[in-house]
XYZ file of C-alpha atoms in Angstrom:
403
model
C 0.000 0.000 0.000
C 1.172 3.554 -0.647
C 0.377 6.678 1.340
C -0.700 10.078 0.141
C 2.875 11.197 -0.322
C 3.626 8.086 -2.317
C 6.218 6.803 0.190
C 5.624 3.231 1.453
C 6.475 2.266 5.005
C 6.313 -1.091 6.720
C 4.006 -1.244 9.703
C 3.064 -3.912 12.224
C 2.459 -7.437 10.930
C 4.048 -6.551 7.606
C 1.335 -4.064 6.623
C 2.473 -0.667 5.315
C 1.718 2.417 7.400
C 0.438 5.636 5.893
C 2.776 8.601 6.184
C 1.163 12.036 6.007
C 3.007 14.570 3.870
C 4.874 17.385 5.544
C 2.353 19.923 4.280
C -0.433 18.267 6.298
C 1.605 18.390 9.487
C 2.420 22.069 8.903
C -1.280 22.776 8.373
C -2.193 21.017 11.619
C 0.495 22.957 13.477
C -0.720 26.268 11.999
C -4.353 25.600 12.960
C -3.356 24.537 16.469
C -1.196 27.656 16.855
C -4.062 29.907 15.715
C -6.330 28.335 18.304
C -3.706 28.669 21.000
C -3.151 32.346 20.181
C -6.876 33.071 19.846
C -7.500 35.893 22.365
C -11.148 34.900 22.675
C -10.469 31.317 23.720
C -8.763 29.556 26.564
C -8.739 29.340 30.330
C -6.788 32.579 30.565
C -9.904 34.678 29.916
C -11.118 37.004 32.655
C -13.983 34.732 33.585
C -12.079 31.467 33.515
C -9.880 29.959 36.182
C -6.408 28.791 35.282
C -6.643 25.386 36.874
C -4.615 22.526 35.420
C -7.793 20.602 34.594
C -9.257 23.398 32.501
C -5.917 23.880 30.832
C -5.838 20.204 29.870
C -9.419 20.376 28.543
C -8.580 23.473 26.565
C -5.467 21.869 25.062
C -7.440 18.720 24.240
C -10.061 20.763 22.392
C -7.296 22.485 20.429
C -5.971 19.067 19.361
C -9.468 17.852 18.466
C -9.878 20.837 16.156
C -6.487 20.395 14.475
C -5.098 16.830 14.470
C -8.050 15.207 12.603
C -7.230 17.469 9.668
C -4.513 14.941 8.762
C -7.340 12.703 7.410
C -9.372 15.472 5.778
C -8.883 13.991 2.269
C -9.663 10.360 3.075
C -12.495 10.963 5.582
C -13.693 14.524 4.880
C -17.193 14.115 6.352
C -15.966 12.436 9.541
C -13.233 15.024 10.015
C -15.750 17.870 9.562
C -18.063 16.315 12.171
C -15.273 15.763 14.713
C -13.726 19.213 14.297
C -17.161 20.882 14.434
C -17.984 19.005 17.623
C -14.701 20.120 19.196
C -15.367 23.730 18.273
C -18.923 23.572 19.678
C -17.649 22.190 22.998
C -14.974 24.881 23.099
C -17.639 27.530 22.504
C -19.767 26.211 25.351
C -16.950 25.679 27.850
C -14.613 28.573 27.093
C -16.739 31.063 25.202
C -16.545 32.528 21.682
C -13.654 31.470 19.447
C -12.801 31.605 15.748
C -13.441 28.228 14.010
C -10.091 27.916 12.227
C -10.105 24.116 12.162
C -13.769 24.027 11.161
C -13.062 26.270 8.185
C -10.289 23.983 6.926
C -12.453 20.887 7.482
C -15.397 22.550 5.722
C -13.322 23.421 2.663
C -11.856 19.906 2.540
C -15.291 18.288 2.845
C -16.649 20.344 -0.063
C -13.641 19.615 -2.289
C -13.032 15.946 -1.460
C -16.426 14.493 -0.470
C -19.317 13.582 -2.754
C -21.573 16.365 -3.955
C -24.434 15.445 -1.660
C -22.180 15.046 1.377
C -20.529 18.385 0.599
C -23.876 20.178 0.392
C -25.142 18.663 3.646
C -21.847 19.332 5.457
C -21.650 22.919 4.228
C -25.233 23.672 5.255
C -24.801 22.056 8.687
C -21.455 23.727 9.401
C -22.721 27.168 8.364
C -25.859 26.737 10.466
C -23.836 25.680 13.525
C -21.452 28.612 13.205
C -24.247 31.098 12.707
C -26.324 29.706 15.566
C -23.528 29.614 18.142
C -21.988 32.936 17.168
C -25.254 34.856 17.051
C -26.550 33.142 20.196
C -23.699 34.654 22.168
C -24.206 38.209 20.935
C -24.807 40.391 23.999
C -23.472 37.689 26.267
C -19.973 37.219 27.570
C -17.650 39.438 25.519
C -19.147 39.031 22.047
C -20.651 41.832 20.016
C -22.601 41.595 16.757
C -19.719 43.071 14.758
C -17.541 40.277 16.151
C -20.006 37.461 15.310
C -20.997 38.462 11.786
C -17.473 38.158 10.316
C -17.293 34.528 11.521
C -20.530 33.723 9.689
C -19.482 35.642 6.559
C -16.075 33.947 6.446
C -17.769 30.550 6.787
C -20.061 31.368 3.859
C -17.150 32.623 1.735
C -15.098 29.487 2.442
C -18.084 27.354 1.453
C -18.524 29.254 -1.817
C -14.811 29.027 -2.629
C -14.887 25.312 -1.888
C -17.768 24.701 -4.291
C -16.069 26.762 -7.012
C -12.873 24.728 -6.653
C -14.821 21.453 -6.544
C -16.725 22.334 -9.721
C -13.510 23.295 -11.483
C -11.889 20.016 -10.453
C -14.931 18.087 -11.647
C -14.808 19.783 -15.044
C -11.066 19.192 -15.293
C -11.512 15.531 -14.426
C -14.305 15.227 -16.977
C -12.146 16.822 -19.668
C -9.253 14.543 -18.753
C -11.483 11.475 -18.890
C -12.866 12.651 -22.224
C -9.366 13.116 -23.610
C -8.346 9.649 -22.421
C -11.516 8.163 -23.942
C -10.846 9.854 -27.280
C -7.249 8.634 -27.213
C -8.422 5.083 -26.579
C -10.955 5.428 -29.389
C -8.246 6.715 -31.731
C -5.982 3.802 -30.883
C -8.865 1.348 -31.355
C -9.712 2.847 -34.741
C -6.058 2.682 -35.741
C -5.895 -0.978 -34.762
C -9.131 -1.660 -36.629
C -7.858 0.115 -39.733
C -4.610 -1.850 -39.569
C -6.524 -5.114 -39.187
C -8.760 -4.266 -42.139
C -5.724 -3.385 -44.251
C -4.053 -6.667 -43.328
C -7.232 -8.525 -44.234
C -7.438 -6.721 -47.570
C -3.815 -7.570 -48.387
C -4.367 -11.169 -47.287
C -7.313 -11.437 -49.676
C -5.302 -9.978 -52.537
C -2.382 -12.314 -51.834
C -4.683 -15.312 -51.638
C -6.394 -14.454 -54.911
C -3.087 -13.802 -56.648
C -1.175 -16.805 -55.305
C -4.048 -19.299 -55.566
C -4.903 -18.340 -59.133
C -1.311 -18.132 -60.373
C 0.007 -21.265 -58.678
C -2.993 -23.291 -59.769
C -2.499 -22.223 -63.378
C 1.249 -22.866 -63.214
C 0.784 -26.306 -61.621
C -1.744 -27.447 -64.203
C 0.236 -26.088 -67.144
C 3.399 -27.740 -65.806
C 1.611 -31.077 -65.603
C 0.206 -30.609 -69.114
C 3.614 -29.723 -70.550
C 5.336 -32.615 -68.835
C 2.832 -35.149 -70.139
C 2.699 -33.679 -73.638
C 6.419 -33.131 -74.147
C 7.348 -36.627 -75.551
C 4.629 -36.797 -78.224
C 3.163 -33.279 -78.529
C 5.946 -30.709 -78.219
C 3.649 -27.965 -79.559
C 1.254 -28.512 -76.651
C 4.164 -28.468 -74.241
C 5.403 -25.233 -75.778
C 1.983 -23.576 -75.302
C 1.976 -24.747 -71.700
C 5.397 -23.231 -71.104
C 4.251 -19.946 -72.666
C 1.222 -19.943 -70.355
C 3.481 -20.612 -67.358
C 5.782 -17.769 -68.382
C 2.902 -15.332 -68.846
C 1.225 -16.299 -65.580
C 4.520 -16.100 -63.688
C 5.296 -12.640 -65.044
C 1.825 -11.345 -64.207
C 1.979 -12.836 -60.723
C 5.449 -11.409 -60.155
C 4.301 -7.932 -61.241
C 1.240 -7.979 -58.967
C 3.318 -9.312 -56.075
C 5.806 -6.463 -56.484
C 2.931 -4.002 -56.424
C 1.554 -5.458 -53.189
C 4.977 -5.454 -51.591
C 5.444 -1.875 -52.788
C 2.260 -0.880 -50.983
C 3.565 -2.458 -47.788
C 6.937 -0.712 -48.094
C 5.601 2.726 -49.009
C 5.075 5.215 -46.223
C 1.561 6.460 -45.650
C 2.571 9.899 -46.988
C 4.095 8.557 -50.228
C 1.614 7.242 -52.798
C 2.679 4.005 -54.434
C 2.848 3.852 -58.223
C 0.464 1.026 -59.066
C -1.112 -0.276 -62.216
C -4.899 0.069 -62.364
C -6.573 -2.770 -60.437
C -8.206 -5.469 -62.553
C -11.911 -5.301 -63.284
C -14.621 -6.836 -65.426
C -12.892 -5.437 -68.511
C -10.147 -8.009 -67.873
C -12.473 -11.014 -67.834
C -11.632 -11.990 -71.424
C -7.951 -12.342 -70.487
C -8.909 -14.273 -67.362
C -11.131 -16.645 -69.330
C -8.358 -17.162 -71.852
C -5.913 -18.073 -69.083
C -8.370 -20.575 -67.627
C -8.918 -22.149 -71.021
C -5.184 -22.643 -71.339
C -5.305 -24.275 -67.894
C -7.720 -26.877 -69.237
C -11.134 -25.525 -68.261
C -13.820 -25.050 -70.877
C -15.053 -21.583 -69.853
C -17.850 -19.648 -71.540
C -18.426 -15.953 -70.713
C -21.850 -14.313 -71.106
C -22.720 -10.675 -70.394
C -26.365 -9.627 -70.153
C -27.917 -6.197 -69.763
C -26.628 -2.737 -70.475
C -23.132 -2.175 -69.132
C -22.940 0.496 -66.473
C -19.958 2.337 -64.984
C -18.786 0.715 -61.752
C -16.780 2.060 -58.862
C -13.192 0.842 -58.654
C -13.914 -1.176 -55.509
C -16.991 -2.851 -57.003
C -15.198 -3.599 -60.267
C -12.290 -5.195 -58.385
C -14.547 -7.303 -56.147
C -16.521 -8.561 -59.164
C -13.300 -9.564 -60.926
C -11.911 -11.315 -57.829
C -15.123 -13.300 -57.338
C -15.014 -14.588 -60.929
C -11.265 -15.251 -60.675
C -11.555 -17.221 -57.442
C -14.567 -19.201 -58.639
C -12.781 -20.208 -61.869
C -9.625 -21.051 -59.928
C -11.684 -23.405 -57.780
C -13.103 -24.963 -60.945
C -9.607 -25.723 -62.214
C -8.448 -26.994 -58.800
C -11.427 -29.024 -57.639
C -13.860 -29.707 -60.459
C -11.726 -32.327 -62.194
C -11.085 -32.721 -65.890
C -12.672 -32.359 -68.286
C -14.855 -29.636 -66.682
C -16.973 -26.954 -68.305
C -17.754 -23.647 -66.589
C -20.103 -20.801 -67.387
C -19.589 -17.221 -66.241
C -22.673 -15.019 -66.337
C -22.372 -11.264 -65.747
C -25.791 -9.601 -65.634
C -26.572 -5.925 -65.105
C -29.937 -6.186 -63.336
C -31.206 -2.688 -62.556
C -29.226 -1.375 -59.593
C -27.535 -4.725 -59.027
C -24.640 -6.563 -60.626
C -25.252 -10.303 -60.654
C -22.363 -12.736 -61.038
C -23.018 -16.433 -61.487
C -20.319 -19.035 -62.054
C -21.376 -22.647 -62.537
C -19.523 -25.791 -63.519
C -20.275 -29.471 -64.105
C -17.312 -30.814 -62.168
C -16.996 -32.892 -59.022
C -16.004 -30.147 -56.581
C -18.132 -29.375 -53.516
C -16.346 -26.290 -52.108
C -15.137 -28.128 -48.996
C -11.456 -28.205 -48.087
C -9.613 -31.245 -46.843
C -10.376 -30.370 -43.189
C -14.119 -30.398 -43.818
C -14.593 -26.603 -43.802
C -15.309 -24.185 -46.640
C -12.109 -23.218 -48.412
C -10.434 -19.849 -47.838
C -11.422 -18.833 -51.353
C -15.129 -19.076 -50.589
C -14.624 -17.290 -47.250
C -12.725 -14.503 -48.995
C -15.386 -14.090 -51.682
C -18.135 -13.913 -49.052
C -16.210 -11.278 -47.055
C -15.538 -9.154 -50.128
C -19.170 -9.202 -51.193
C -20.414 -8.515 -47.647
C -18.065 -5.516 -47.370
C -19.987 -3.876 -50.233
C -23.400 -4.756 -48.826
C -24.012 -7.559 -51.326
C -25.320 -11.119 -51.075
C -23.252 -14.243 -51.681
C -24.187 -17.910 -52.027
C -22.088 -20.922 -52.956
C -22.920 -24.597 -52.982
C -23.254 -27.807 -55.002
C -25.756 -27.959 -57.839
C -28.655 -30.467 -57.631
C -27.162 -33.047 -60.004
C -23.487 -32.320 -60.546
C -21.145 -29.391 -60.283
C -20.905 -26.252 -58.181
C -22.537 -22.839 -58.302
C -21.305 -19.456 -57.034
C -23.573 -16.403 -57.121
C -22.948 -12.840 -55.950
C -25.346 -9.896 -56.018
C -23.627 -6.532 -55.626
C -25.328 -3.127 -55.378
C -23.965 -1.019 -58.220
C -23.986 2.065 -56.016
C -21.497 0.487 -53.549
C -18.474 2.755 -53.040
C -16.808 1.256 -49.976
C -13.324 -0.061 -50.687
C -13.106 -3.689 -49.519
């Protein structure tokens, strides 16, 4: 445990003791000295005897009104009650006296206690001071001009305390707000970084899966055709070379994005879109899939993000056809502009079912679903009733969010 001053100290039974800061002790000494020097208090007054007993009582009341101030921050209400009680007893036994300790306890209660406790304590302390001071006007040695300042000072201290408490509350609220905004900023930064990593992971998956699948199939075709059909093997090698170059170029672009600083725009080729479907279909045909492309409806301009997502969906679906459908397999790609929606439908007659070796949907299907969902679209994928697999995506043409 650590005390107010932040200095730990070992106490009995291994428990740390609280050490009050030097400023608190100086405050207690100052309040006690003010009470001791108070000309209106003490057994030395003209109507009081100077017996040892009264002197001890008087000194005890001075300590009651000063020493508890050491705990004014941790127990402000209790300290105010104890100090007020000591001052009341001193008033009754020894006559009028200035409530120095009560004023300090009142200020501390307003600043450090809860709002309701501060209001109740301030009202009670002010009422007690006013009642006892005014009740002694005309009696003993107290005049009205001597009593009113005590009441006024009590009211002023209460007002100052509430002003300081309100200012501290506003400062704490502003500090909490600043900390909350900082946490929100950090959370948004982490979210943005996670989304960027996910986007790059999707791009890498689409690029690597498509390219490696094409290269693997063309390599197998070339190897088998080389002894008897060198022309077929040559076409396969050309396809491998083309696919490898394209994959290498796109990989360099992605790595360039990762290396570029946020303030330096990377020089990238335009992202692929539906205008590149003919080249994609041609690549898949070289890979051994019989692909037919059909476009229905009036073509409409698409946002860059929507165009890229549409291309990636077709690319991933055809890659899955080549990987999982078996050979020979025929696939149909339908692109339909249906009002405010872009409909993509890729079907094949192969043996694939869209399930990976571990019994879960492949990453390609998960990636397509996430891309489509990011633009507010609908995605379905599953086996056809008799044979083959079907992938369908419906994308709102007005979607502008970058996936």
